[in-house]
Amino acid sequence: MTAAQIAVTIGGVAAIAWVLWFFLFSRGTGIAAAAVGGVQEVQVLVKGGYSPDTIIVQAGTPVRLQFYRDETADCSERVVFDAFGINQELPAFATTSVEFTPDQPGEYPFRCGMNMLKGLLVVEPRGERHAASSPHKFHD
Ligand SMILES: [Cu+2]
């Protein structure tokens, strides 16, 4: 092989590795909120999408999502959580807090004002996840 062929081969392998990394690890991964002073807080980068785009929280505890909008594109000007009646403007190059308390477990999509950028808030049941389904055979 010539030096040029070797370079092309290395470049191709690097490109494949990057594509694998991009699809396997950089997208669609959920992040669990960290509790800060009784509030479940998550930083979300807004730039052509939401990252992370899946946010996992627990029901019954206040949630604070810190959206940093790192662009001026009109598309991401607002963030909307239909289930919680939230339609919040996000000024460019600033952090905007969106706070609410999800009471019911479930999956709640969020989106930009035009319904193009999408994310998902996953609300898990509070505490022990299987407490409600444990058998009651020891009760009198
Ligand atoms: Cu949009």
Tab-separated table of N, CA and C and ligand atoms in Angstrom:
chain	number	residue	atom	x	y	z
A	1	MET	N	0.845	-1.207	0.000
A	1	MET	CA	0.000	0.000	0.000
A	1	MET	C	0.875	1.250	0.000
A	2	THR	N	0.433	2.246	-0.692
A	2	THR	CA	1.136	3.525	-0.666
A	2	THR	C	0.716	4.301	0.584
A	3	ALA	N	1.472	5.352	0.832
A	3	ALA	CA	1.140	6.188	1.996
A	3	ALA	C	-0.273	6.752	1.877
A	4	ALA	N	-0.643	7.117	0.650
A	4	ALA	CA	-1.978	7.685	0.451
A	4	ALA	C	-3.064	6.653	0.757
A	5	GLN	N	-2.832	5.411	0.329
A	5	GLN	CA	-3.822	4.354	0.595
A	5	GLN	C	-3.955	4.089	2.094
A	6	ILE	N	-2.798	4.094	2.771
A	6	ILE	CA	-2.825	3.892	4.223
A	6	ILE	C	-3.620	5.015	4.900
A	7	ALA	N	-3.378	6.235	4.441
A	7	ALA	CA	-4.074	7.385	5.026
A	7	ALA	C	-5.584	7.264	4.812
A	8	VAL	N	-5.974	6.848	3.607
A	8	VAL	CA	-7.405	6.705	3.301
A	8	VAL	C	-8.023	5.618	4.179
A	9	THR	N	-7.282	4.519	4.363
A	9	THR	CA	-7.784	3.418	5.184
A	9	THR	C	-7.974	3.857	6.629
A	10	ILE	N	-6.954	4.545	7.146
A	10	ILE	CA	-7.050	5.027	8.531
A	10	ILE	C	-8.225	6.002	8.657
A	11	GLY	N	-8.352	6.869	7.664
A	11	GLY	CA	-9.455	7.832	7.688
A	11	GLY	C	-10.798	7.125	7.686
A	12	GLY	N	-10.908	6.073	6.875
A	12	GLY	CA	-12.163	5.325	6.793
A	12	GLY	C	-12.501	4.646	8.104
A	13	VAL	N	-11.494	4.038	8.723
A	13	VAL	CA	-11.717	3.373	10.006
A	13	VAL	C	-12.146	4.392	11.063
A	14	ALA	N	-11.488	5.539	11.058
A	14	ALA	CA	-11.829	6.582	12.028
A	14	ALA	C	-13.264	7.055	11.820
A	15	ALA	N	-13.652	7.198	10.549
A	15	ALA	CA	-15.014	7.655	10.249
A	15	ALA	C	-16.047	6.639	10.743
A	16	ILE	N	-15.738	5.346	10.525
A	16	ILE	CA	-16.671	4.302	10.972
A	16	ILE	C	-16.782	4.318	12.507
A	17	ALA	N	-15.631	4.445	13.164
A	17	ALA	CA	-15.634	4.475	14.625
A	17	ALA	C	-16.448	5.659	15.136
A	18	TRP	N	-16.305	6.795	14.464
A	18	TRP	CA	-17.034	7.980	14.888
A	18	TRP	C	-18.542	7.775	14.713
A	19	VAL	N	-18.922	7.206	13.576
A	19	VAL	CA	-20.351	6.973	13.317
A	19	VAL	C	-20.930	6.035	14.374
A	20	LEU	N	-20.185	4.966	14.705
A	20	LEU	CA	-20.650	4.035	15.745
A	20	LEU	C	-20.816	4.749	17.067
A	21	TRP	N	-19.799	5.513	17.430
A	21	TRP	CA	-19.863	6.243	18.692
A	21	TRP	C	-21.069	7.182	18.695
A	22	PHE	N	-21.231	7.890	17.567
A	22	PHE	CA	-22.292	8.891	17.480
A	22	PHE	C	-23.654	8.267	17.724
A	23	PHE	N	-23.922	7.119	17.077
A	23	PHE	CA	-25.245	6.521	17.186
A	23	PHE	C	-25.437	5.690	18.449
A	24	LEU	N	-24.351	5.107	18.927
A	24	LEU	CA	-24.496	4.248	20.103
A	24	LEU	C	-24.479	5.023	21.408
A	25	PHE	N	-23.648	6.049	21.465
A	25	PHE	CA	-23.402	6.649	22.771
A	25	PHE	C	-23.778	8.118	22.894
A	26	SER	N	-23.833	8.841	21.791
A	26	SER	CA	-24.005	10.283	21.944
A	26	SER	C	-25.454	10.720	21.812
A	27	ARG	N	-26.326	9.824	21.422
A	27	ARG	CA	-27.723	10.235	21.221
A	27	ARG	C	-28.663	9.330	21.987
A	28	GLY	N	-29.795	9.869	22.339
A	28	GLY	CA	-30.858	9.058	22.885
A	28	GLY	C	-30.564	8.453	24.239
A	29	THR	N	-29.519	8.911	24.889
A	29	THR	CA	-29.225	8.362	26.194
A	29	THR	C	-29.939	9.184	27.243
A	30	GLY	N	-30.560	8.513	28.171
A	30	GLY	CA	-31.271	9.221	29.218
A	30	GLY	C	-30.327	9.639	30.313
A	31	ILE	N	-30.669	10.724	30.982
A	31	ILE	CA	-29.867	11.131	32.129
A	31	ILE	C	-30.796	11.275	33.323
A	32	ALA	N	-30.374	10.740	34.431
A	32	ALA	CA	-31.174	10.830	35.648
A	32	ALA	C	-30.851	12.141	36.354
A	33	ALA	N	-31.889	12.782	36.840
A	33	ALA	CA	-31.708	14.060	37.519
A	33	ALA	C	-30.945	13.868	38.819
A	34	ALA	N	-30.103	14.847	39.150
A	34	ALA	CA	-29.412	14.846	40.434
A	34	ALA	C	-30.196	15.717	41.397
A	35	ALA	N	-30.363	15.248	42.612
A	35	ALA	CA	-31.126	16.016	43.594
A	35	ALA	C	-30.234	17.090	44.217
A	36	VAL	N	-30.681	18.339	44.130
A	36	VAL	CA	-29.948	19.465	44.708
A	36	VAL	C	-30.900	20.194	45.645
A	37	GLY	N	-30.695	20.046	46.944
A	37	GLY	CA	-31.548	20.725	47.912
A	37	GLY	C	-33.013	20.383	47.739
A	38	GLY	N	-33.323	19.109	47.528
A	38	GLY	CA	-34.714	18.699	47.413
A	38	GLY	C	-35.328	18.938	46.049
A	39	VAL	N	-34.511	19.432	45.100
A	39	VAL	CA	-34.999	19.666	43.749
A	39	VAL	C	-34.189	18.788	42.792
A	40	GLN	N	-34.887	18.179	41.867
A	40	GLN	CA	-34.216	17.351	40.863
A	40	GLN	C	-33.790	18.264	39.719
A	41	GLU	N	-32.474	18.417	39.575
A	41	GLU	CA	-31.988	19.412	38.634
A	41	GLU	C	-31.221	18.766	37.482
A	42	VAL	N	-31.485	19.254	36.278
A	42	VAL	CA	-30.780	18.758	35.093
A	42	VAL	C	-30.452	19.941	34.195
A	43	GLN	N	-29.225	19.960	33.679
A	43	GLN	CA	-28.826	20.968	32.701
A	43	GLN	C	-29.095	20.406	31.316
A	44	VAL	N	-29.747	21.192	30.484
A	44	VAL	CA	-30.058	20.746	29.122
A	44	VAL	C	-29.479	21.756	28.135
A	45	LEU	N	-28.668	21.249	27.222
A	45	LEU	CA	-28.113	22.102	26.174
A	45	LEU	C	-29.082	22.139	25.005
A	46	VAL	N	-29.423	23.355	24.566
A	46	VAL	CA	-30.333	23.519	23.439
A	46	VAL	C	-29.525	24.025	22.256
A	47	LYS	N	-29.303	23.140	21.291
A	47	LYS	CA	-28.538	23.504	20.100
A	47	LYS	C	-28.888	22.509	19.010
A	48	GLY	N	-29.837	22.877	18.167
A	48	GLY	CA	-30.295	21.970	17.111
A	48	GLY	C	-30.989	20.750	17.673
A	49	GLY	N	-31.326	20.785	18.937
A	49	GLY	CA	-31.950	19.657	19.622
A	49	GLY	C	-31.754	19.840	21.106
A	50	TYR	N	-32.126	18.841	21.866
A	50	TYR	CA	-31.940	18.892	23.315
A	50	TYR	C	-30.958	17.809	23.731
A	51	SER	N	-29.956	18.175	24.489
A	51	SER	CA	-29.088	17.129	25.019
A	51	SER	C	-28.845	17.369	26.507
A	52	PRO	N	-29.166	16.386	27.337
A	52	PRO	CA	-29.751	15.107	26.932
A	52	PRO	C	-31.173	15.300	26.401
A	53	ASP	N	-31.635	14.356	25.582
A	53	ASP	CA	-33.006	14.475	25.072
A	53	ASP	C	-33.977	13.592	25.851
A	54	THR	N	-33.449	12.793	26.760
A	54	THR	CA	-34.303	12.000	27.636
A	54	THR	C	-33.871	12.242	29.075
A	55	ILE	N	-34.812	12.705	29.886
A	55	ILE	CA	-34.502	13.103	31.261
A	55	ILE	C	-35.351	12.261	32.204
A	56	ILE	N	-34.693	11.650	33.173
A	56	ILE	CA	-35.396	10.742	34.080
A	56	ILE	C	-35.482	11.372	35.463
A	57	VAL	N	-36.702	11.490	35.975
A	57	VAL	CA	-36.919	12.073	37.298
A	57	VAL	C	-37.883	11.177	38.078
A	58	GLN	N	-38.045	11.492	39.352
A	58	GLN	CA	-39.000	10.757	40.185
A	58	GLN	C	-40.241	11.604	40.418
A	59	ALA	N	-41.359	10.934	40.503
A	59	ALA	CA	-42.626	11.615	40.746
A	59	ALA	C	-42.645	12.229	42.145
A	60	GLY	N	-43.370	13.327	42.289
A	60	GLY	CA	-43.632	13.897	43.600
A	60	GLY	C	-42.553	14.805	44.152
A	61	THR	N	-41.461	15.008	43.409
A	61	THR	CA	-40.375	15.892	43.850
A	61	THR	C	-40.188	16.979	42.784
A	62	PRO	N	-40.022	18.240	43.231
A	62	PRO	CA	-39.873	19.323	42.249
A	62	PRO	C	-38.724	19.074	41.269
A	63	VAL	N	-38.933	19.493	40.039
A	63	VAL	CA	-37.939	19.347	38.968
A	63	VAL	C	-37.541	20.739	38.503
A	64	ARG	N	-36.239	20.927	38.317
A	64	ARG	CA	-35.761	22.188	37.742
A	64	ARG	C	-34.883	21.838	36.548
A	65	LEU	N	-35.367	22.213	35.362
A	65	LEU	CA	-34.596	21.971	34.139
A	65	LEU	C	-33.943	23.285	33.746
A	66	GLN	N	-32.623	23.254	33.624
A	66	GLN	CA	-31.865	24.454	33.278
A	66	GLN	C	-31.508	24.375	31.805
A	67	PHE	N	-32.286	25.083	31.000
A	67	PHE	CA	-32.044	25.066	29.558
A	67	PHE	C	-31.047	26.155	29.187
A	68	TYR	N	-29.909	25.737	28.629
A	68	TYR	CA	-28.960	26.714	28.082
A	68	TYR	C	-29.099	26.685	26.565
A	69	ARG	N	-29.579	27.799	26.021
A	69	ARG	CA	-29.801	27.848	24.569
A	69	ARG	C	-28.579	28.433	23.877
A	70	ASP	N	-27.840	27.551	23.229
A	70	ASP	CA	-26.557	27.919	22.636
A	70	ASP	C	-26.691	28.196	21.145
A	71	GLU	N	-27.710	28.955	20.772
A	71	GLU	CA	-27.928	29.299	19.362
A	71	GLU	C	-29.002	30.373	19.285
A	72	THR	N	-29.126	30.960	18.085
A	72	THR	CA	-30.174	31.963	17.883
A	72	THR	C	-31.251	31.464	16.928
A	73	ALA	N	-31.113	30.234	16.436
A	73	ALA	CA	-32.102	29.683	15.495
A	73	ALA	C	-33.512	29.806	16.074
A	74	ASP	N	-34.438	30.320	15.253
A	74	ASP	CA	-35.815	30.540	15.715
A	74	ASP	C	-36.451	29.267	16.277
A	75	CYS	N	-36.057	28.155	15.698
A	75	CYS	CA	-36.697	26.884	16.036
A	75	CYS	C	-36.747	26.623	17.538
A	76	SER	N	-35.656	26.909	18.214
A	76	SER	CA	-35.580	26.523	19.632
A	76	SER	C	-35.955	27.668	20.571
A	77	GLU	N	-36.625	28.681	20.025
A	77	GLU	CA	-36.948	29.872	20.811
A	77	GLU	C	-37.841	29.590	22.016
A	78	ARG	N	-38.684	28.583	21.895
A	78	ARG	CA	-39.561	28.230	23.008
A	78	ARG	C	-39.430	26.748	23.302
A	79	VAL	N	-39.653	26.402	24.568
A	79	VAL	CA	-39.739	24.993	24.923
A	79	VAL	C	-41.116	24.772	25.545
A	80	VAL	N	-41.765	23.685	25.131
A	80	VAL	CA	-43.157	23.439	25.505
A	80	VAL	C	-43.292	22.061	26.157
A	81	PHE	N	-43.885	22.067	27.357
A	81	PHE	CA	-44.277	20.823	28.027
A	81	PHE	C	-45.793	20.840	28.090
A	82	ASP	N	-46.438	20.224	27.117
A	82	ASP	CA	-47.905	20.282	27.040
A	82	ASP	C	-48.574	19.759	28.306
A	83	ALA	N	-48.044	18.660	28.835
A	83	ALA	CA	-48.689	18.010	29.979
A	83	ALA	C	-48.671	18.881	31.225
A	84	PHE	N	-47.745	19.836	31.284
A	84	PHE	CA	-47.620	20.667	32.485
A	84	PHE	C	-48.003	22.122	32.207
A	85	GLY	N	-48.555	22.372	31.031
A	85	GLY	CA	-48.997	23.717	30.694
A	85	GLY	C	-47.859	24.717	30.617
A	86	ILE	N	-46.683	24.250	30.204
A	86	ILE	CA	-45.505	25.127	30.156
A	86	ILE	C	-45.175	25.458	28.709
A	87	ASN	N	-45.020	26.771	28.452
A	87	ASN	CA	-44.591	27.247	27.139
A	87	ASN	C	-43.642	28.402	27.423
A	88	GLN	N	-42.356	28.078	27.516
A	88	GLN	CA	-41.365	29.011	28.058
A	88	GLN	C	-40.440	29.520	26.962
A	89	GLU	N	-40.243	30.836	26.932
A	89	GLU	CA	-39.271	31.407	26.003
A	89	GLU	C	-37.864	31.136	26.515
A	90	LEU	N	-36.958	30.817	25.600
A	90	LEU	CA	-35.566	30.574	25.970
A	90	LEU	C	-34.684	31.612	25.267
A	91	PRO	N	-34.255	32.651	25.984
A	91	PRO	CA	-33.362	33.639	25.358
A	91	PRO	C	-32.061	32.969	24.919
A	92	ALA	N	-31.503	33.435	23.798
A	92	ALA	CA	-30.268	32.848	23.266
A	92	ALA	C	-29.093	33.113	24.208
A	93	PHE	N	-28.207	32.157	24.284
A	93	PHE	CA	-26.964	32.251	25.053
A	93	PHE	C	-27.209	32.595	26.527
A	94	ALA	N	-28.275	32.017	27.052
A	94	ALA	CA	-28.587	32.218	28.465
A	94	ALA	C	-29.215	30.942	29.007
A	95	THR	N	-29.199	30.843	30.329
A	95	THR	CA	-29.825	29.698	30.980
A	95	THR	C	-31.190	30.113	31.503
A	96	THR	N	-32.199	29.309	31.185
A	96	THR	CA	-33.557	29.569	31.642
A	96	THR	C	-34.029	28.358	32.438
A	97	SER	N	-34.513	28.608	33.651
A	97	SER	CA	-35.020	27.517	34.484
A	97	SER	C	-36.486	27.252	34.196
A	98	VAL	N	-36.821	25.986	34.079
A	98	VAL	CA	-38.219	25.568	33.962
A	98	VAL	C	-38.471	24.656	35.152
A	99	GLU	N	-39.437	25.061	36.003
A	99	GLU	CA	-39.680	24.299	37.233
A	99	GLU	C	-41.118	23.840	37.329
A	100	PHE	N	-41.272	22.610	37.755
A	100	PHE	CA	-42.608	22.055	37.982
A	100	PHE	C	-42.417	20.781	38.792
A	101	THR	N	-43.543	20.249	39.280
A	101	THR	CA	-43.487	18.993	40.036
A	101	THR	C	-44.384	17.974	39.348
A	102	PRO	N	-43.783	16.929	38.768
A	102	PRO	CA	-44.607	15.894	38.141
A	102	PRO	C	-45.172	14.965	39.206
A	103	ASP	N	-46.485	14.888	39.278
A	103	ASP	CA	-47.122	14.066	40.315
A	103	ASP	C	-47.338	12.624	39.880
A	104	GLN	N	-47.571	12.429	38.590
A	104	GLN	CA	-47.902	11.096	38.086
A	104	GLN	C	-46.758	10.510	37.269
A	105	PRO	N	-46.373	9.255	37.576
A	105	PRO	CA	-45.371	8.592	36.734
A	105	PRO	C	-45.871	8.495	35.292
A	106	GLY	N	-44.934	8.509	34.360
A	106	GLY	CA	-45.316	8.393	32.953
A	106	GLY	C	-44.235	8.993	32.079
A	107	GLU	N	-44.526	9.055	30.789
A	107	GLU	CA	-43.596	9.635	29.835
A	107	GLU	C	-44.229	10.881	29.243
A	108	TYR	N	-43.539	11.995	29.392
A	108	TYR	CA	-44.082	13.276	28.968
A	108	TYR	C	-43.155	13.911	27.948
A	109	PRO	N	-43.575	13.974	26.681
A	109	PRO	CA	-42.734	14.596	25.652
A	109	PRO	C	-42.633	16.098	25.876
A	110	PHE	N	-41.489	16.658	25.503
A	110	PHE	CA	-41.399	18.113	25.404
A	110	PHE	C	-40.838	18.450	24.033
A	111	ARG	N	-40.981	19.710	23.642
A	111	ARG	CA	-40.713	20.056	22.235
A	111	ARG	C	-40.447	21.540	22.109
A	112	CYS	N	-40.016	21.931	20.907
A	112	CYS	CA	-39.887	23.354	20.616
A	112	CYS	C	-41.260	23.877	20.211
A	113	GLY	N	-41.366	25.182	20.038
A	113	GLY	CA	-42.648	25.799	19.710
A	113	GLY	C	-43.242	25.310	18.403
A	114	MET	N	-42.391	24.805	17.507
A	114	MET	CA	-42.869	24.345	16.196
A	114	MET	C	-43.012	22.832	16.135
A	115	ASN	N	-42.774	22.186	17.231
A	115	ASN	CA	-42.903	20.727	17.294
A	115	ASN	C	-41.880	20.028	16.399
A	116	MET	N	-40.673	20.589	16.316
A	116	MET	CA	-39.626	19.969	15.495
A	116	MET	C	-38.555	19.318	16.377
A	117	LEU	N	-38.079	20.056	17.365
A	117	LEU	CA	-37.119	19.475	18.299
A	117	LEU	C	-37.916	18.732	19.360
A	118	LYS	N	-37.434	17.558	19.725
A	118	LYS	CA	-38.198	16.761	20.672
A	118	LYS	C	-37.344	16.166	21.773
A	119	GLY	N	-37.959	16.066	22.927
A	119	GLY	CA	-37.310	15.420	24.056
A	119	GLY	C	-38.360	14.668	24.855
A	120	LEU	N	-37.892	13.931	25.856
A	120	LEU	CA	-38.830	13.122	26.638
A	120	LEU	C	-38.458	13.187	28.119
A	121	LEU	N	-39.462	13.513	28.923
A	121	LEU	CA	-39.294	13.477	30.374
A	121	LEU	C	-39.921	12.172	30.864
A	122	VAL	N	-39.093	11.345	31.487
A	122	VAL	CA	-39.581	10.073	32.024
A	122	VAL	C	-39.728	10.245	33.531
A	123	VAL	N	-40.970	10.116	34.019
A	123	VAL	CA	-41.239	10.266	35.449
A	123	VAL	C	-41.442	8.877	36.033
A	124	GLU	N	-40.513	8.496	36.908
A	124	GLU	CA	-40.593	7.173	37.517
A	124	GLU	C	-41.327	7.263	38.850
A	125	PRO	N	-41.965	6.142	39.260
A	125	PRO	CA	-42.648	6.138	40.550
A	125	PRO	C	-41.652	6.426	41.657
A	126	ARG	N	-42.137	7.075	42.676
A	126	ARG	CA	-41.277	7.454	43.785
A	126	ARG	C	-40.876	6.229	44.616
A	127	GLY	N	-39.671	6.278	45.164
A	127	GLY	CA	-39.225	5.239	46.106
A	127	GLY	C	-39.080	3.879	45.465
A	128	GLU	N	-39.404	2.835	46.213
A	128	GLU	CA	-39.273	1.472	45.717
A	128	GLU	C	-40.215	1.257	44.566
A	129	ARG	N	-39.643	0.797	43.475
A	129	ARG	CA	-40.429	0.744	42.252
A	129	ARG	C	-41.455	-0.365	42.269
A	130	HIS	N	-41.245	-1.408	43.076
A	130	HIS	CA	-42.172	-2.536	43.024
A	130	HIS	C	-43.002	-2.670	44.294
A	131	ALA	N	-42.956	-1.638	45.125
A	131	ALA	CA	-43.679	-1.694	46.393
A	131	ALA	C	-45.169	-1.942	46.165
A	132	ALA	N	-45.720	-1.300	45.139
A	132	ALA	CA	-47.165	-1.384	44.922
A	132	ALA	C	-47.607	-2.784	44.501
A	133	SER	N	-46.685	-3.562	43.927
A	133	SER	CA	-47.090	-4.872	43.411
A	133	SER	C	-46.686	-6.012	44.346
A	134	SER	N	-46.125	-5.679	45.521
A	134	SER	CA	-45.716	-6.750	46.417
A	134	SER	C	-46.949	-7.445	47.008
A	135	PRO	N	-46.873	-8.766	47.230
A	135	PRO	CA	-48.030	-9.507	47.721
A	135	PRO	C	-48.380	-9.128	49.151
A	136	HIS	N	-49.629	-9.265	49.477
A	136	HIS	CA	-50.120	-8.873	50.791
A	136	HIS	C	-50.472	-10.094	51.640
A	137	LYS	N	-49.782	-11.192	51.375
A	137	LYS	CA	-50.173	-12.437	52.025
A	137	LYS	C	-49.888	-12.460	53.532
A	138	PHE	N	-49.074	-11.495	54.020
A	138	PHE	CA	-48.784	-11.499	55.456
A	138	PHE	C	-49.794	-10.668	56.246
A	139	HIS	N	-50.721	-10.043	55.505
A	139	HIS	CA	-51.749	-9.281	56.219
A	139	HIS	C	-52.787	-10.209	56.792
A	140	ASP	N	-53.391	-9.810	57.935
A	140	ASP	CA	-54.440	-10.616	58.557
A	140	ASP	C	-55.729	-10.531	57.745
B	1	CU	CU	-38.700	24.361	16.255
